[in-house]
């Protein structure tokens, strides 16, 4: 089908590791809309707020469209030549370890594969690492220590079949909303299901929890080591499984027994009663899944946390069986694919080990590589330290923004600025990292490139292009291959299509495998372009001698068992494809999917009787990937570490919010996603806020020994006393001083190398602002002369939060510079005694910008003010209403955005509650809020409960 024809394309979401299927519809006029793919087994039609807004993020504003050298536009030949020649010269003069690649979980598997092949197989260094090091490296290390391989044992279906789900360090409601809603749907059907949340904060995920254990930061090792001891003391062990399939249990139990309940209570900050109730529930519930994420991984003891959890599942035999297992949910769309291709400094391709000489020999022979890397390379934190001290002299950064996301970010920025040669492949022309590149290479974005990604349950799905690449943008795999060819490696990097790369990747996974390694998709080694184009989601392993779990042309569908997948991955809109009319499943509807394998897998097996269907889960009957095929218990001794001091008495916990992603290079383009939370903030417990003299909505300076940021105060009892929480998304592109990782230390887990981003010594103090401001404008301002500012998109333009250390400005002149409209008609109100100033600028009947200034946080409705940018203001009365800062009675203020999917505000929900909507479902029926991704349902419930309290009073 022609790329410019009206069409609907099956692809995969580019956000978190859930791996949701997306239907991208391109109309004849080029307009794009998206919805969830009802037939994808990860999400069955549901998307979160970020996925639902993908069509708002594909515009070309801010795109890097042409190669550049030192800021000068050039052609691809010159740019690629200078990259290849500089890397070759650096290697020749200083050795292969003088160069490095820093890549990303945003890359497709095919991109990742070639980058790893080039560095480890042909440059001869393992200095390739990834921002996934910041995400799930401790899970990889824990898996490898226990299982002998980086294997996720279970599937998403286990979340629905469990009788107990333990969520550890995972705000699933905001960070993996579709999985959260799958659990919620299962809970609707089986109210007896129990859910325990282990998290220092009372996050929105606590809304679904039967028990919230507000654990002390990094108390998880003690919690699960204590659980192992409890299981031993209360005869809650599966001794047959331990004897037959594991080693090291005695040592692990002995180490755990050093902790009694009192010691665990001290280390975790929990009461002995809370611990006993949790331990008893875990011991009594055979079908238990423990889901963990960044709260476990992003720690200096992250690997021990992972193994403490795995120890408990091995000890009870709760692994590999339906409704059981430890389950790491990943934060990026292809962190798993990166692990499969060996895109980390301490791994080889296809889950082979770089320390193992047999594995190195195997990969070298398969690649026909001249000099494969002999030892692990530098992990992310070490890599940028080597850039800083000059050991690394040429650095290629792909699809990531380390100036903002790495710990000790100011030091990382200084290292990149000082590096002799920096290449950045990116989709944007302006990020905090791109600014420092000597060579900028325009990469194709989501919607423009083809490839595969692997989600958290080992399911490989296709990302497909539905847009032509703009300007001279190219896929990352093409850029890597072209550089390799110019380095004299044309024979090894002669790939012409991503299908060729995927086939090679699949072939390597099956090469000399015979069941010795977990990752095997050898069944797809002979994939051609046509088969690759139609490739449906499948779950590995899929070895060549067996029938794949989901062979191309097969997919478990909700509508019944079907042998063949009937829908093309690209359908013509003009033909009225019935798939385009399939409804999204309701929140309480069927989301559990089908039993892995199902009837159609049996049909497939019958069609080829020489094959044997592979299981969807690992390790129910042992068969681990250690030399003796037994799992290893890891003996862990819980330790506590005090990082706070008199100067830095609080613990800073960093993380994500609902509607933004990483450093906002994609979500920052969406007006819808920028309305829920539009500026950097810090959650503070009321006691801590009072102690530091901080009020709600004040500007707060957070400081650590490495730097400081300015953010808005959010005072809430959801935050643990003695700790504060702040999100990591804001950069110099969106805020005056919001780069949170400038505060974090380069402290890493000694096994995984993953940095500790959730336990940082810090202090807070009120920023003495004498004036606060809020503005909306049609064009983004180039420069903002304020001590604090945070800019966000809104419909019709931009919105800016402001704060000033002085209040003696000429506010009309400031507004003129902010709006960049010197010829606009100005309408102003000034009350200098009260410190109130309101200025509106008009271009004909349209609002160019409006500025509101006050001595305290500005109380004007943000949503209403932003709406005025799209309204016609013909009368003087309408213009004065803007200066007054409030809507008329005929247009009630919707309030702060709660539901981003349907743009429903808090005031609308409160009004519906007053009118008699007393359940989340009733609110959904009246306003649609909470009926799409469901991630706002906790906030809706809180507003309903608040309404009930007010009514009672």
Tab-separated table of C-alpha atoms in Angstrom, residues 295-470:
chain	number	residue	atom	x	y	z
A	295	UNK	CA	11.743	1.128	43.724
A	296	UNK	CA	13.602	-2.163	43.788
A	297	UNK	CA	15.998	-1.668	40.884
A	298	UNK	CA	17.176	1.918	41.395
A	299	UNK	CA	19.101	1.192	44.571
A	300	UNK	CA	22.629	0.560	45.717
A	301	UNK	CA	21.262	-2.778	46.993
A	302	UNK	CA	18.996	-3.399	43.994
A	303	UNK	CA	20.407	-6.788	43.030
A	304	UNK	CA	20.109	-8.063	46.588
A	305	UNK	CA	16.508	-6.832	46.658
A	306	UNK	CA	15.753	-8.803	43.495
A	307	UNK	CA	17.352	-11.942	44.869
A	308	UNK	CA	15.645	-11.560	48.234
A	309	UNK	CA	12.313	-11.600	46.367
A	310	UNK	CA	13.345	-14.521	44.148
A	311	UNK	CA	14.545	-16.476	47.196
A	312	UNK	CA	11.022	-16.381	48.640
A	313	UNK	CA	9.483	-17.648	45.408
A	314	UNK	CA	12.027	-20.436	45.033
A	315	UNK	CA	11.530	-21.457	48.657
A	316	UNK	CA	7.785	-21.836	48.108
A	317	UNK	CA	7.994	-23.275	44.593
A	318	UNK	CA	5.930	-20.336	43.365
A	319	UNK	CA	7.550	-19.870	40.016
A	320	UNK	CA	6.637	-20.913	36.501
A	321	UNK	CA	3.112	-21.955	37.485
A	322	UNK	CA	-0.024	-20.012	36.559
A	323	UNK	CA	-0.584	-17.132	38.943
A	324	UNK	CA	2.876	-17.250	40.512
A	325	UNK	CA	6.354	-15.846	40.207
A	326	UNK	CA	8.611	-12.847	40.614
A	327	UNK	CA	7.800	-10.338	37.864
A	328	UNK	CA	9.996	-7.413	36.852
A	329	UNK	CA	8.060	-4.817	34.860
A	330	UNK	CA	10.342	-2.725	32.691
A	331	UNK	CA	10.123	0.993	32.158
A	332	UNK	CA	11.027	1.306	28.474
A	333	UNK	CA	9.464	-0.099	25.305
A	334	UNK	CA	12.520	-2.128	24.316
A	335	UNK	CA	14.670	-2.556	27.387
A	336	UNK	CA	13.972	-6.276	26.991
A	337	UNK	CA	15.013	-6.244	23.338
A	338	UNK	CA	18.240	-4.537	24.330
A	339	UNK	CA	18.887	-7.305	26.831
A	340	UNK	CA	18.244	-9.928	24.141
A	341	UNK	CA	20.809	-8.487	21.730
A	342	UNK	CA	23.413	-7.892	24.441
A	343	UNK	CA	23.169	-4.124	24.359
A	344	UNK	CA	24.679	-3.723	27.819
A	345	UNK	CA	28.360	-3.523	28.641
A	346	UNK	CA	28.452	-6.793	30.578
A	347	UNK	CA	26.460	-8.989	28.167
A	348	UNK	CA	26.931	-10.702	24.843
A	349	UNK	CA	24.276	-11.086	22.175
A	350	UNK	CA	21.442	-13.600	22.527
A	351	UNK	CA	21.714	-13.818	26.326
A	352	UNK	CA	25.255	-15.126	26.161
A	353	UNK	CA	27.904	-14.159	28.701
A	354	UNK	CA	30.846	-11.992	27.826
A	355	UNK	CA	32.903	-13.597	30.606
A	356	UNK	CA	32.406	-17.069	29.089
A	357	UNK	CA	35.112	-17.930	26.513
A	358	UNK	CA	32.879	-20.523	24.813
A	359	UNK	CA	30.185	-17.911	24.353
A	360	UNK	CA	32.657	-15.384	22.991
A	361	UNK	CA	33.970	-17.950	20.537
A	362	UNK	CA	30.441	-18.853	19.416
A	363	UNK	CA	29.416	-15.273	18.761
A	364	UNK	CA	32.717	-14.483	17.064
A	365	UNK	CA	32.332	-17.437	14.724
A	366	UNK	CA	28.724	-16.577	13.940
A	367	UNK	CA	29.604	-12.977	13.128
A	368	UNK	CA	32.910	-13.909	11.522
A	369	UNK	CA	34.228	-11.085	13.678
A	370	UNK	CA	37.934	-10.228	13.737
A	371	UNK	CA	38.388	-9.357	17.404
A	372	UNK	CA	35.470	-9.795	19.768
A	373	UNK	CA	35.497	-7.976	23.105
A	374	UNK	CA	37.207	-10.071	25.764
A	375	UNK	CA	35.880	-8.436	28.917
A	376	UNK	CA	32.904	-6.399	30.113
A	377	UNK	CA	32.927	-2.767	29.133
A	378	UNK	CA	32.164	0.333	31.130
A	379	UNK	CA	28.661	0.569	32.563
A	380	UNK	CA	26.788	3.857	32.265
A	381	UNK	CA	28.083	5.677	35.343
A	382	UNK	CA	31.613	4.397	34.767
A	383	UNK	CA	31.374	5.289	31.079
A	384	UNK	CA	30.711	8.975	31.689
A	385	UNK	CA	33.392	9.065	34.365
A	386	UNK	CA	35.771	7.729	31.700
A	387	UNK	CA	34.579	10.450	29.334
A	388	UNK	CA	35.326	12.988	32.064
A	389	UNK	CA	38.852	11.775	32.753
A	390	UNK	CA	39.751	11.444	29.079
A	391	UNK	CA	39.897	7.676	28.687
A	392	UNK	CA	36.981	7.827	26.248
A	393	UNK	CA	37.740	10.234	23.429
A	394	UNK	CA	34.889	9.543	20.983
A	395	UNK	CA	31.316	9.015	22.152
A	396	UNK	CA	28.175	8.200	20.163
A	397	UNK	CA	24.879	8.808	21.977
A	398	UNK	CA	21.738	7.326	20.411
A	399	UNK	CA	18.109	8.130	21.286
A	400	UNK	CA	18.688	9.259	24.851
A	401	UNK	CA	19.356	12.378	26.907
A	402	UNK	CA	22.038	11.606	29.541
A	403	UNK	CA	22.611	15.280	30.422
A	404	UNK	CA	19.247	15.069	32.178
A	405	UNK	CA	18.745	11.409	33.046
A	406	UNK	CA	22.141	10.316	34.402
A	407	UNK	CA	22.982	10.713	38.083
A	408	UNK	CA	25.316	13.593	38.925
A	409	UNK	CA	23.950	15.142	35.747
A	410	UNK	CA	26.000	18.345	35.923
A	411	UNK	CA	29.202	16.298	35.958
A	412	UNK	CA	27.910	14.249	33.030
A	413	UNK	CA	27.168	17.423	31.094
A	414	UNK	CA	30.655	18.763	31.817
A	415	UNK	CA	32.181	15.469	30.641
A	416	UNK	CA	30.255	15.540	27.357
A	417	UNK	CA	31.169	19.181	26.765
A	418	UNK	CA	34.852	18.332	27.250
A	419	UNK	CA	34.873	15.159	25.122
A	420	UNK	CA	36.913	15.607	21.917
A	421	UNK	CA	34.271	14.056	19.669
A	422	UNK	CA	30.566	13.584	20.403
A	423	UNK	CA	27.968	12.237	17.981
A	424	UNK	CA	24.278	12.324	18.824
A	425	UNK	CA	21.578	10.550	16.834
A	426	UNK	CA	18.210	11.996	17.807
A	427	UNK	CA	14.854	13.086	16.470
A	428	UNK	CA	14.994	16.554	18.047
A	429	UNK	CA	17.231	19.461	17.153
A	430	UNK	CA	17.298	20.833	20.674
A	431	UNK	CA	17.775	18.761	23.805
A	432	UNK	CA	20.157	19.354	26.682
A	433	UNK	CA	22.392	16.629	25.212
A	434	UNK	CA	22.117	17.480	21.501
A	435	UNK	CA	23.437	20.956	22.282
A	436	UNK	CA	26.886	19.487	22.980
A	437	UNK	CA	27.196	17.283	19.887
A	438	UNK	CA	29.887	17.916	17.308
A	439	UNK	CA	27.888	15.827	14.824
A	440	UNK	CA	24.098	15.623	14.900
A	441	UNK	CA	22.414	12.840	12.967
A	442	UNK	CA	18.651	13.034	12.260
A	443	UNK	CA	16.970	9.782	13.261
A	444	UNK	CA	13.559	8.503	12.228
A	445	UNK	CA	10.916	8.701	14.937
A	446	UNK	CA	8.047	6.462	16.036
A	447	UNK	CA	5.636	6.175	13.152
A	448	UNK	CA	8.445	6.524	10.610
A	449	UNK	CA	10.561	3.433	11.258
A	450	UNK	CA	10.146	-0.343	11.147
A	451	UNK	CA	11.375	-2.902	13.607
A	452	UNK	CA	10.553	-4.963	16.673
A	453	UNK	CA	10.338	-4.438	20.418
A	454	UNK	CA	10.034	-6.913	23.293
A	455	UNK	CA	7.770	-6.247	26.246
A	456	UNK	CA	8.011	-7.282	29.895
A	457	UNK	CA	6.452	-10.709	29.309
A	458	UNK	CA	8.906	-11.662	26.545
A	459	UNK	CA	6.481	-10.811	23.754
A	460	UNK	CA	8.027	-9.518	20.537
A	461	UNK	CA	5.865	-7.100	18.548
A	462	UNK	CA	6.338	-5.019	15.448
A	463	UNK	CA	6.619	-1.283	15.270
A	464	UNK	CA	5.550	-0.310	11.770
A	465	UNK	CA	5.923	2.896	9.812
A	466	UNK	CA	2.802	4.752	8.787
A	467	UNK	CA	4.469	8.088	7.993
A	468	UNK	CA	7.219	8.962	5.552
A	469	UNK	CA	10.454	10.010	7.239
A	470	UNK	CA	10.705	13.812	7.071
